Coordinates of C-alpha atoms in Angstrom, one line a residue:
Chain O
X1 CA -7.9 -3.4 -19.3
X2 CA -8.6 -0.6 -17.6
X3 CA -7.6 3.2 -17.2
X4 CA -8.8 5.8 -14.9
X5 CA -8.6 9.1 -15.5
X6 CA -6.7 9.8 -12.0
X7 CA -4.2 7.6 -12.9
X8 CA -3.8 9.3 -16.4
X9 CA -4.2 13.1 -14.1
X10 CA -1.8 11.6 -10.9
X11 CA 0.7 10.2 -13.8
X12 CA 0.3 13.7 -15.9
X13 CA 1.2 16.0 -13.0
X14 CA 3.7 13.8 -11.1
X15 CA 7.8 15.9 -10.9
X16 CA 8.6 18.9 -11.8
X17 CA 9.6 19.4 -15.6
X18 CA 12.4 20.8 -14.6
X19 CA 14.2 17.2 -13.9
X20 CA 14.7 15.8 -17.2
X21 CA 14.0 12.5 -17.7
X22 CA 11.7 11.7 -14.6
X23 CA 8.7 9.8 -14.0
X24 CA 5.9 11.6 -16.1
X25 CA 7.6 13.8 -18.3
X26 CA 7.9 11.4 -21.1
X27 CA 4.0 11.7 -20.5
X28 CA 3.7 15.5 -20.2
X29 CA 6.0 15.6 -23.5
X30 CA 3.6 13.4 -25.3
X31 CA 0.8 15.2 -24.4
X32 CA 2.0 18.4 -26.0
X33 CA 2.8 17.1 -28.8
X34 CA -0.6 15.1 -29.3
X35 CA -3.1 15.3 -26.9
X36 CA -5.3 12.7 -28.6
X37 CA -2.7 10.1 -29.6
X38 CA -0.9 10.8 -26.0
X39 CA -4.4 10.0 -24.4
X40 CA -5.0 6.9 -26.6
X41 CA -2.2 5.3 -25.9
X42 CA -2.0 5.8 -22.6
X43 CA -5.8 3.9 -22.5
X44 CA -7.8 6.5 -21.8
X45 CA -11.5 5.7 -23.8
X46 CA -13.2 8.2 -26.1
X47 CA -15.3 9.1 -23.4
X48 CA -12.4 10.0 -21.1
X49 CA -10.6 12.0 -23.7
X50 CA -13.5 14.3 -24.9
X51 CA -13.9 15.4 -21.2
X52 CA -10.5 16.3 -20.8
X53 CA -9.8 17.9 -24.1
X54 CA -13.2 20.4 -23.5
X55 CA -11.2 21.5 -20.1
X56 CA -14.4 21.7 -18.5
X57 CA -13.4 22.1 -15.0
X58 CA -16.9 20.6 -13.9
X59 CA -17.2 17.9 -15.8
X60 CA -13.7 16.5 -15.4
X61 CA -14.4 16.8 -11.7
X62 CA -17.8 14.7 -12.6
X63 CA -16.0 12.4 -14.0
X64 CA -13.9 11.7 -11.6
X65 CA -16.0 11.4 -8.7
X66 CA -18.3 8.7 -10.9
X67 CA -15.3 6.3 -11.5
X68 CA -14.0 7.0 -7.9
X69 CA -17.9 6.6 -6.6
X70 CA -18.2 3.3 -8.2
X71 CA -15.3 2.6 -6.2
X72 CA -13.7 0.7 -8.6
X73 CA -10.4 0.5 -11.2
X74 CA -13.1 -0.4 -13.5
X75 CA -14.1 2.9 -15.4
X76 CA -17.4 1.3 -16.6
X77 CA -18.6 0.4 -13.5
X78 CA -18.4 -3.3 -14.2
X79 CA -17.0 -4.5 -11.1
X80 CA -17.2 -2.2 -8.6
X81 CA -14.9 -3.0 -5.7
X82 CA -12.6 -2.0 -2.5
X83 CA -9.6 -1.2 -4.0
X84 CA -9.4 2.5 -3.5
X85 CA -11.2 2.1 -0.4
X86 CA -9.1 -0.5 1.7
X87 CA -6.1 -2.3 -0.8
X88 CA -6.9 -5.7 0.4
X89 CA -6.1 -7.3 -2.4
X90 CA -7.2 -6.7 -6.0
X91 CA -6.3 -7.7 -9.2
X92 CA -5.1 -5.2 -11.9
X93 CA -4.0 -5.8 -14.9
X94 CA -1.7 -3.3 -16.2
X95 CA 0.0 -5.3 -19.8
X96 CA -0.6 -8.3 -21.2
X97 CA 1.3 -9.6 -24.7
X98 CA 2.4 -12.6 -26.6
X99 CA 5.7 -13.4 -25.7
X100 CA 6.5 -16.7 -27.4
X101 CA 4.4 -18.8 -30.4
X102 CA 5.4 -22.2 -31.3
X103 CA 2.2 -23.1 -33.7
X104 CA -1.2 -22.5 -32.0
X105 CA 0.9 -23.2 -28.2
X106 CA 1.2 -19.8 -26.6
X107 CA 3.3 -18.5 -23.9
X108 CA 1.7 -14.9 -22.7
X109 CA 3.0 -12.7 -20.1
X110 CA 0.6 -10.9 -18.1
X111 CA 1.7 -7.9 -15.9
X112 CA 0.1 -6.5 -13.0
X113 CA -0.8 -7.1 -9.5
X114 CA -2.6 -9.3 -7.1
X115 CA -1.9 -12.5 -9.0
X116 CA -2.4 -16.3 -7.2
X117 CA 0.2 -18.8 -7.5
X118 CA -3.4 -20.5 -8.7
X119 CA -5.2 -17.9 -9.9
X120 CA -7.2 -19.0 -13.0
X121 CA -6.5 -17.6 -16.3
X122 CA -9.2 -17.8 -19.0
X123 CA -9.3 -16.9 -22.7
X124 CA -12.4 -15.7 -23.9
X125 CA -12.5 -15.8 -28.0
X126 CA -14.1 -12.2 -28.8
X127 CA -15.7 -13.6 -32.1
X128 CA -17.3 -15.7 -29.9
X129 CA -16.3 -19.6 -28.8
X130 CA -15.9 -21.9 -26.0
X131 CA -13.3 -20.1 -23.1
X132 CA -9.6 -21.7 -23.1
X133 CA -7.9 -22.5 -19.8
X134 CA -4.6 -21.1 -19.4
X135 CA -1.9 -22.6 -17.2
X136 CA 0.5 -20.8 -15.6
X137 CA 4.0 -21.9 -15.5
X138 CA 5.3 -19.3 -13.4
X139 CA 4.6 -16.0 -11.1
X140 CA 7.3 -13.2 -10.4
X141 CA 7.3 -9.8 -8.5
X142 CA 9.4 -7.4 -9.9
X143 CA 11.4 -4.8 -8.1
X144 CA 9.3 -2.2 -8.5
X145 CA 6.5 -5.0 -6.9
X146 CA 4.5 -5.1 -10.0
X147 CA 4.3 -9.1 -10.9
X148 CA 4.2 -11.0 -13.6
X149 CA 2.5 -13.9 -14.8
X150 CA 3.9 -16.3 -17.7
X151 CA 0.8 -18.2 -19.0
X152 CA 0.7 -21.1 -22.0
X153 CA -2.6 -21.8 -23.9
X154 CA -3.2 -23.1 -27.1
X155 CA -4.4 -20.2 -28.7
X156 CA -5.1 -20.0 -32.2
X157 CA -4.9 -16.5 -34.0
X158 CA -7.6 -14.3 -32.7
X159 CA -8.5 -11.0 -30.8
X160 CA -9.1 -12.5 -26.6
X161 CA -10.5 -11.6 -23.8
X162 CA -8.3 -12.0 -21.2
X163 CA -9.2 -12.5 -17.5
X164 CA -7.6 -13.3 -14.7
X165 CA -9.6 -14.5 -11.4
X166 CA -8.5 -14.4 -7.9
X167 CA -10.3 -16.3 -4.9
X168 CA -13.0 -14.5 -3.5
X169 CA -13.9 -13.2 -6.6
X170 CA -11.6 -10.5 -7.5
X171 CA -11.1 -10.1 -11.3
X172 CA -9.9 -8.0 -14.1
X173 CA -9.8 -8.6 -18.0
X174 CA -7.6 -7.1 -20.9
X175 CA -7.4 -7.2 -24.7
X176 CA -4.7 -10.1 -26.5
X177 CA -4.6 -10.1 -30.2
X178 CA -3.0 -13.0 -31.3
X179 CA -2.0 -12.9 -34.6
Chain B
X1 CA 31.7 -4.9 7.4
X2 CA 35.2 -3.0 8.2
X3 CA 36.6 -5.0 11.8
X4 CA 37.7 -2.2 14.1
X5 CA 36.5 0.4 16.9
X6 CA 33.9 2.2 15.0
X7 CA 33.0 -0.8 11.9
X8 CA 31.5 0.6 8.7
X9 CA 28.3 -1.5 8.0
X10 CA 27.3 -1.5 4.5
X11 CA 23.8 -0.9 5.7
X12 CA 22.1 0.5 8.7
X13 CA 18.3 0.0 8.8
X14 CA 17.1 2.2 11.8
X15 CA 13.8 0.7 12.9
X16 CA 13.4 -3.1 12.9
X17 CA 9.0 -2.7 12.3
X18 CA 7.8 -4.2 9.0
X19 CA 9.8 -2.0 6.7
X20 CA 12.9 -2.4 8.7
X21 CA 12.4 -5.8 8.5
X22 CA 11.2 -6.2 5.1
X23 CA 14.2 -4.2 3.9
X24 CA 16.4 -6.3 5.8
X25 CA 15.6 -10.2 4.3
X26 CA 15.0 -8.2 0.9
X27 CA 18.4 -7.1 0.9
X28 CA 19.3 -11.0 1.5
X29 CA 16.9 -12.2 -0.9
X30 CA 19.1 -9.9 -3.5
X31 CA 22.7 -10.4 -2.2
X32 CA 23.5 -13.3 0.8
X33 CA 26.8 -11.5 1.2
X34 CA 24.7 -8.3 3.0
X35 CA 23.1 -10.3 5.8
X36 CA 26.3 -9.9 7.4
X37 CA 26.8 -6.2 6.8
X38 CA 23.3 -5.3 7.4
X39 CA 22.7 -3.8 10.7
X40 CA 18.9 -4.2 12.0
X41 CA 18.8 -1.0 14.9
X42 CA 15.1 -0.7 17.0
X43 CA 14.9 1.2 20.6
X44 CA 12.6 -0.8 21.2
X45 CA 12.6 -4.6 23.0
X46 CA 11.1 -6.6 20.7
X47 CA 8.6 -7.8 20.9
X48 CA 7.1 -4.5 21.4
X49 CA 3.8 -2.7 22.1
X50 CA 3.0 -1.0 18.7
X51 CA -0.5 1.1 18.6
X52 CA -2.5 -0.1 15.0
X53 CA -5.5 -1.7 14.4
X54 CA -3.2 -4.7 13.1
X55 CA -5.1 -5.1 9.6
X56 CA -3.0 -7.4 7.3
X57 CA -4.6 -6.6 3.6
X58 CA -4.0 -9.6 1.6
X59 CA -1.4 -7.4 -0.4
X60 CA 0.4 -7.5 2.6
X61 CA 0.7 -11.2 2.4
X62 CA 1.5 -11.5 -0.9
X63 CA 4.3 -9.5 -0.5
X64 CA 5.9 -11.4 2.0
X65 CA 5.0 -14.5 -0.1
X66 CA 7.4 -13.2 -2.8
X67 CA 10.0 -12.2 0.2
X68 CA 9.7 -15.8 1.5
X69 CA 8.4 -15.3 4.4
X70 CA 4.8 -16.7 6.1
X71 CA 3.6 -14.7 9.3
X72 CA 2.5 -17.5 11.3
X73 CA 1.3 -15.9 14.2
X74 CA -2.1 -15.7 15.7
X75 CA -4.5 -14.1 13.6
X76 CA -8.4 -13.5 13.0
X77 CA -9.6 -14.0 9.4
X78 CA -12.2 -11.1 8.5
X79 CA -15.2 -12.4 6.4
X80 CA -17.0 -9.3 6.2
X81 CA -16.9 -5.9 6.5
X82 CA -19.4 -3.4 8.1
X83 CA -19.8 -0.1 6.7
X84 CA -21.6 2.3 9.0
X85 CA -21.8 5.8 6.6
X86 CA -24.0 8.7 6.7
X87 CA -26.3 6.7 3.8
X88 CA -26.6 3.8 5.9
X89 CA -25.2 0.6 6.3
X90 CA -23.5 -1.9 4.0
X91 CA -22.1 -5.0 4.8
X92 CA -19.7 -7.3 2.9
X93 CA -18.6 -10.7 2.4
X94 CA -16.3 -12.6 1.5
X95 CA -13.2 -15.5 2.4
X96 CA -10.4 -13.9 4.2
X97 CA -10.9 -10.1 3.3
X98 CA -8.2 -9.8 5.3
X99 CA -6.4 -11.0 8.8
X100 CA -6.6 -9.0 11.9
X101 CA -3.1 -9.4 14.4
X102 CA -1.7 -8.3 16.8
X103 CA 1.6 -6.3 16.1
X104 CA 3.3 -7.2 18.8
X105 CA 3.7 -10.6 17.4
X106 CA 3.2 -9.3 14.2
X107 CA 6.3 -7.5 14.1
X108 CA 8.3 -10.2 16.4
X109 CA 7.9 -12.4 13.6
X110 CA 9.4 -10.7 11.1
X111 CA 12.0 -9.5 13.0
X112 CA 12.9 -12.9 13.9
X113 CA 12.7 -14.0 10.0
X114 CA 15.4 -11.1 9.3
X115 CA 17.7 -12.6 11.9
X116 CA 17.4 -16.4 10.4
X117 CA 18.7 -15.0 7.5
X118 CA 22.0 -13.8 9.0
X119 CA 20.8 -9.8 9.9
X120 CA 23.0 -8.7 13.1
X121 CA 19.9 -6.8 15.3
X122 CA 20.2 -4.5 18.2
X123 CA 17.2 -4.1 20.1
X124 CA 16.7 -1.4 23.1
X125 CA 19.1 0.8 21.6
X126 CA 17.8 4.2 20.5
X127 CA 19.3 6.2 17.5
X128 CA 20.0 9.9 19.0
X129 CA 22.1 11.3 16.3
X130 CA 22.9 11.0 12.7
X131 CA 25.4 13.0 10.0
X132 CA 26.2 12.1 6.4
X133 CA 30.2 12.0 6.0
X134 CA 32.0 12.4 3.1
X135 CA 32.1 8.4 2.3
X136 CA 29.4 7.2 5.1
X137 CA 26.7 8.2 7.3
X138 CA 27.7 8.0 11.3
X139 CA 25.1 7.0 13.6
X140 CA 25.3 7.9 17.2
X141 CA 23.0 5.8 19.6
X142 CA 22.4 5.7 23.2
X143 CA 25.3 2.5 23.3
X144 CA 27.4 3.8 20.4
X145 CA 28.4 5.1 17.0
X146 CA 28.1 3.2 13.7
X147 CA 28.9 4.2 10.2
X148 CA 27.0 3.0 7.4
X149 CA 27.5 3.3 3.3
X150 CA 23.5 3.3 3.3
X151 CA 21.2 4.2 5.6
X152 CA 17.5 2.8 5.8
X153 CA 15.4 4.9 7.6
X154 CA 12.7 2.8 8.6
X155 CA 12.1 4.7 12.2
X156 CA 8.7 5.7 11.8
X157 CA 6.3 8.8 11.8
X158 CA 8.4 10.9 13.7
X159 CA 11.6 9.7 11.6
X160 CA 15.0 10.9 13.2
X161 CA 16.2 9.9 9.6
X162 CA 13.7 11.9 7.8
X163 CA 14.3 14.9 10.1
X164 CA 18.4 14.8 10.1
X165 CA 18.8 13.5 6.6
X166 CA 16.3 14.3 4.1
X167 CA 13.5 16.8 5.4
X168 CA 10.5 17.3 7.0
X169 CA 7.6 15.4 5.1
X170 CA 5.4 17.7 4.0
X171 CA 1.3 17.2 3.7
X172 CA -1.4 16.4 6.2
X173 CA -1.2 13.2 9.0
X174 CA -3.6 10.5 9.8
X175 CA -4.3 11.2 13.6
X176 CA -5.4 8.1 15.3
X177 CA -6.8 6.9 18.8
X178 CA -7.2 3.7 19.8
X179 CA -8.5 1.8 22.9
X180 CA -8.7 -2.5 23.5
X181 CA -11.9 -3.5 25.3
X182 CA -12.4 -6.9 26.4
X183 CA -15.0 -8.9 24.8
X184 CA -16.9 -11.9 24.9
X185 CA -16.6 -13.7 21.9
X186 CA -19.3 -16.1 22.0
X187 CA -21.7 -13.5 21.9
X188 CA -19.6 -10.5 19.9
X189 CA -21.1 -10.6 16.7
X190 CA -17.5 -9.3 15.6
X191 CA -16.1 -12.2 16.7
X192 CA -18.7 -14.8 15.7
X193 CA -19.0 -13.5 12.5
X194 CA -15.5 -12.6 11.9
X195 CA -17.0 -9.2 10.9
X196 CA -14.6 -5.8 10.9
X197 CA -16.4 -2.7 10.9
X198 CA -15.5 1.0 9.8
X199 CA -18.1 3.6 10.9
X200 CA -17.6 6.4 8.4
X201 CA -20.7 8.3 9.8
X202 CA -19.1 11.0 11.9
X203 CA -17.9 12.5 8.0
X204 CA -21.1 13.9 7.9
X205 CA -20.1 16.0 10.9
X206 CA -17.2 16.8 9.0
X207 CA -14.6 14.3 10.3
X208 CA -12.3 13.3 7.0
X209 CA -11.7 10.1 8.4
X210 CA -13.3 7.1 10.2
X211 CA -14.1 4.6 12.7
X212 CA -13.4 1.3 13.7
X213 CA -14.0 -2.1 15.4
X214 CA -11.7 -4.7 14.8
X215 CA -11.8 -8.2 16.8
X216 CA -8.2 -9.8 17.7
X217 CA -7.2 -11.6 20.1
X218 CA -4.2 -11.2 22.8
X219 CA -2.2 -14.2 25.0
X220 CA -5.9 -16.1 24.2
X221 CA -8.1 -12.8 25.3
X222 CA -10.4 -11.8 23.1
X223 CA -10.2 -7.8 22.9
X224 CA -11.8 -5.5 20.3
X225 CA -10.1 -2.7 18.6
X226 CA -12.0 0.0 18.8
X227 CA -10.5 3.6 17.6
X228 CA -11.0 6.6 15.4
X229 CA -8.9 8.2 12.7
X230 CA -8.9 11.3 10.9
X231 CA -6.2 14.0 9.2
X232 CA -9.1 16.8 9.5
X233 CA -12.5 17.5 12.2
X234 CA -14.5 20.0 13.0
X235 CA -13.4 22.4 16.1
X236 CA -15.9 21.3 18.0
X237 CA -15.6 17.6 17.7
X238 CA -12.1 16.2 18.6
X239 CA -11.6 12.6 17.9
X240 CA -11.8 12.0 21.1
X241 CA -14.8 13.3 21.6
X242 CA -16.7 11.6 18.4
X243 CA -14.9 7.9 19.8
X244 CA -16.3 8.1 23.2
X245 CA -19.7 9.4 21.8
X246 CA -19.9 6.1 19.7
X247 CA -18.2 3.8 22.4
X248 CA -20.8 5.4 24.5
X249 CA -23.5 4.6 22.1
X250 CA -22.3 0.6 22.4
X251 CA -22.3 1.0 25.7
X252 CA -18.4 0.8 26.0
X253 CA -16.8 2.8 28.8
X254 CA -12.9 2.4 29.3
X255 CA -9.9 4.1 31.6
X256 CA -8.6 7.4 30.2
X257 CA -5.2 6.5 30.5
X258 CA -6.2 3.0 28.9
X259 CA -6.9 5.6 25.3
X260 CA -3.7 5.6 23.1
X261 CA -2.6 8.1 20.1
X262 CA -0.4 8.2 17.1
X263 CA 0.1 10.1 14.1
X264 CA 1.6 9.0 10.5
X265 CA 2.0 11.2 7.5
X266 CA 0.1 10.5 4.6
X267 CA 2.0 9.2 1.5
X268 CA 2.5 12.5 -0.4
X269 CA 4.5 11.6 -4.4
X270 CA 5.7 15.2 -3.8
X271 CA 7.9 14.4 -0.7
X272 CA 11.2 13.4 -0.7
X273 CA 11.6 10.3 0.2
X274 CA 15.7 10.2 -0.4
X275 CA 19.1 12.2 0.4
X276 CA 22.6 10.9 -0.7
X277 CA 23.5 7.7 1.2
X278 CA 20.0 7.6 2.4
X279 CA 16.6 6.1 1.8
X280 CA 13.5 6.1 3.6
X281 CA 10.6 3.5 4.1
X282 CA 7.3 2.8 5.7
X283 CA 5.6 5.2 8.2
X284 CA 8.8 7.7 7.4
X285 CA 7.2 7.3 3.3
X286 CA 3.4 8.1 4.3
X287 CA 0.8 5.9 4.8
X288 CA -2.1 5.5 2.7
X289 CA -4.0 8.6 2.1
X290 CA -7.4 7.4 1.5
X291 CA -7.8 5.2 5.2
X292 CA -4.3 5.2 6.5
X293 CA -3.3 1.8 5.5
X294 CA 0.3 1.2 6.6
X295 CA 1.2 -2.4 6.5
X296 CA 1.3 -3.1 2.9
X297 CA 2.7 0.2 2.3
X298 CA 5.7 -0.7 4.9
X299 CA 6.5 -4.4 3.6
X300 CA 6.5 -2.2 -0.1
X301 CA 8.2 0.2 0.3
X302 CA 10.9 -1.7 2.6
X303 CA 11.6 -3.8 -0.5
X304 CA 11.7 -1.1 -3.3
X305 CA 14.6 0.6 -0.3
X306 CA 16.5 -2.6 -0.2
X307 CA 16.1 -2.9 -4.3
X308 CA 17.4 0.4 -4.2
X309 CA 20.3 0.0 -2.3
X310 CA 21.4 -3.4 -3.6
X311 CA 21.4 -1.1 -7.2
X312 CA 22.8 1.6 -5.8
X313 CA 25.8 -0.5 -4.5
X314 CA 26.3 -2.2 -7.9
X315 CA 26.2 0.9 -9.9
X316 CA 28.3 2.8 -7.5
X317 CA 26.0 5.6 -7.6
X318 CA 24.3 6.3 -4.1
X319 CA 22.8 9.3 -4.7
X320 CA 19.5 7.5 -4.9
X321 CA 18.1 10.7 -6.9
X322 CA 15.8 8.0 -8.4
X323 CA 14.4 6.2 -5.4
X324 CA 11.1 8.8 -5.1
X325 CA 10.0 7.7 -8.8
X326 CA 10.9 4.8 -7.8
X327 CA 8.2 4.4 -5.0
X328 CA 5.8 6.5 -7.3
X329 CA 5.8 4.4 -10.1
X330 CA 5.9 0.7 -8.1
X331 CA 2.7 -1.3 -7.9
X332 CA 2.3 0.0 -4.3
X333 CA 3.2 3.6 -5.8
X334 CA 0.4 3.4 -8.2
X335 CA -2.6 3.0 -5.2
X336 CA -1.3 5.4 -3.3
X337 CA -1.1 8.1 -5.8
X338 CA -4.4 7.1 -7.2
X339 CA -5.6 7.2 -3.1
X340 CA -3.8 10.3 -2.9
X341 CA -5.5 12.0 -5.4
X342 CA -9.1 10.3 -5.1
X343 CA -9.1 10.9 -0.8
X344 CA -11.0 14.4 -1.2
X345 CA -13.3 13.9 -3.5
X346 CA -14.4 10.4 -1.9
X347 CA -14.9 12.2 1.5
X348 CA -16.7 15.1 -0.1
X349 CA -19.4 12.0 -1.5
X350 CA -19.5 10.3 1.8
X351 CA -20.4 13.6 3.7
X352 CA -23.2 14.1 1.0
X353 CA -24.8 10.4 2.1
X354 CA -23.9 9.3 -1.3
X355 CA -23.6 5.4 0.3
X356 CA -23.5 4.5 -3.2
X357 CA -19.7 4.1 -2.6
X358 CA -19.9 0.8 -0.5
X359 CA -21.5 -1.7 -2.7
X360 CA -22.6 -5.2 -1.3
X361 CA -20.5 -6.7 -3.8
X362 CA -17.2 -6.9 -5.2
X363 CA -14.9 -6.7 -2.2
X364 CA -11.6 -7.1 -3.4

């Protein structure tokens, strides 16, 4: 999965402090307290977190314009798209866990945006091993328009690559450990 | 609705465009008891002339997938997409990029699709006054006076809602002009090709903003969409200037009178976006800051109002203090903060003929 520094910067700066309890201060509050554990576990890479923590005005700025100039959510540059450019219709995925187990049969829900009602789920073994199918069994859009995926596959305990495909090529991947 | 000389609707959306609209069969989708007590107000005759380049994004779609709701009117699927930048030139491809319309129709639609589900509408009436009350908000129009528990100011860029109600919006507009040309679409390569293009050359010249061609077609007429949009431009350059320097350069001449203009404010998360007993949505929110985007953001943010209100009216608390976050940290939220923030710095590349921002592949 992946996290852009702008989103981490947009998310960091977003209300005033002086409304308790608003979007982003839970953020700003971590971030004082921590700055490395705050950045981690918002999914910032090691990378990402050495350039901000040198508050190097340049380089953060450098930074920036890379993963916006590879015009993609992708911070590695591994699938450069549109997204920023024109939101015709990407896929992001912003969570994905292990809701329910019954043995090696899964259920996972995957959060995010620019799902298909068809959109083919995959399960990529990161130890290596043939790619499971997932099926999905159903597609929501939340209130806030964020939607969610519920997925079964017969999984058995590993770390997974998780990818989901959209027509016309569109993808994005995240991390399931399945324990 | 309270029966009587001057009814108090639960909710008065004012502006029946794709947020008006959108709010109005999300509000049903949430409670069938609203359709009744939702009140759909447009000055307009629908359907109406609306000036846009009529771009559905497949976001778009999928949003009014989830609201139950299929657009069936005429469109043109776009297969590629033609960048013209200072670097060069960089085409895409791909299925249904996205849909070209025409709003008129567009709009008609959807408007239509909030009245199956029970929405009372009032078209051709024009909202000319509005004041919050102690337990409502009373709407004077040029054939009456409402009162509403909730108003949904869906009215646009220039937003009576905004401007009574909330506040001005601050932050820089989209400017944009825009003329149809008639075509021949046997021979338009934009019409054969299903090809969209978006000429970003003039930001060498210092134009934060861009170009366009976009095929559609009108009553069976094939007509291209041809305008420019910006939010800044050098002195000596004017839009209009640049867009009849490149029309020129196709060989395009058209009427004066035939140019049209608009301007939209640009999404800003540091606008209010909310008053007590009020909400706003599409154009009156911003449109997208990075190309000025504003269907998606209008079907969103239409929805996240109606959610608003539905939870506003459960919890008794109309305040809707919350409803800004609420936009900010929504799925459409997220790109347009992350657009917000990343406009300046992709403009400042482009004008450097970096190109290295349109690759051939990956269109998403």
């Amino acid at each position: 999965m992946s996290t852009l520094l702008i989103h981490f910067i947009s998310d960091f700066l977003r209300d005033q402090a002086s409304a308790p309890n608003q979007f982003g201060e839970t953020l700003r509050c971590a971030v004082m307290e921590n700055e490395i554990t705050a950045t981690q576990n918002y999914g910032l890479s090691q990378v990402q977190i050495n350039i901000l923590i040198k508050r190097d005005r340049a380089k953060i700025l450098e930074r920036l314009s890379e993963e916006i100039g590879a015009f993609g959510d992708e911070v590695d540059g591994t699938a450069p798209n549109l997204a920023l450019l024109y939101p015709a219709g990407g896929v992001h995925i912003r969570k994905c866990k292990l809701l329910f187990s019954n043995g090696n049969n899964r259920t996972v829900e995957i959060r995010g945006v620019g799902f298909e009602a068809a959109s083919p789920v995959e399960f990529a073994p990161q130890g290596g091993g043939p790619v499971i199918q997932g099926a999905i069994t159903r597609r929501s859009c939340d209130a806030d328009l964020w939607q969610r995926l519920y997925v079964t596959a017969t999984l058995p305990a590993a770390s997974y690559g998780v990818t989901v495909k959209k027509a016309g090529g569109a993808q994005d991947n995240a991390v399931l450990d399945v324990p | 609705m309270t029966v009587g000389a001057n009814p108090c609707w639960d909710v008065v959306i004012v502006g029946s465009g794709p947020a008006g609209s959108a709010a109005a069969i999300q509000l049903c989708e949430r409670d069938r008891s609203l359709a009744a007590r939702t009140l759909l107000l447009d000055r307009a005759q629908f359907p109406r002339h609306k000036l846009c380049g009529g771009g559905v994004v497949q976001r778009a779609d999928e949003l009014l997938g989830f609201l139950g709701v299929r657009v069936n009117v005429p469109s043109l699927p776009i297969h590629a997409v033609k960048f013209e930048h200072p670097g060069g030139t960089t085409i895409r491809r791909g299925l249904d990029l996205f849909r070209i319309v025409r709003r008129e129709e567009f709009d008609d639609a959807l408007v239509q699709a909030a009245r199956a589900r029970g929405v009372q509408t009032r078209e051709g009436e024009a909202v000319t006054a509005l004041r919050r009350e102690a337990d409502c908000v009373s709407i004077r129009t040029t054939a009456g006076q409402y009162r509403a528990r909730v108003v949904v100011g869906a009215d646009g860029a220039k937003s009576l809602v905004r401007r009574a109600l909330v506040g001005a919006a601050a932050g820089q507009r989209f400017i944009a002009l825009e003329v149809l040309t008639p075509e021949d679409p046997s021979t338009s390569v934009e019409f054969t090709e299903h090809t969209a293009v978006f000429d970003f050359r003039a930001v060498a010249d210092g134009l934060r903003g861009y170009a366009w061609d976009f095929p559609s077609f009108k009553a069976g007429a094939a007509l291209m969409n041809r305008g420019i949009g910006g939010v800044t431009w050098p002195r000596d350059r004017s839009l209009k200037h640049t867009l009849t320097g490149r029309l020129s350069e196709r060989g395009v001449s058209f009427p004066n009178d035939d140019l049209e203009g608009a301007a939209v404010p640009l999404y800003n998360p540091n606008t209010s976006q909310s008053a007590e007993r009020v909400v706003l949505a599409g154009d009156a929110v911003g449109v997208d800051p990075m190309m000025g985007e504003g269907i998606s953001v209008a079907i969103g943010t239409g929805m996240i109002a109606a959610h608003a209100v539905v939870d506003g009216f459960k919890s008794g608390d109309l305040s809707f203090a919350d409803y800004g976050r609420r936009i900010a940290s929504s799925s459409i939220g997220w790109s347009l903060r992350r657009n917000w923030m990343a406009a300046g710095l992709f403009y400042r590349r482009l004008r450097d003929g970096d190109g290295s921002s349109f690759p051939e592949s990956g269109f998403q």
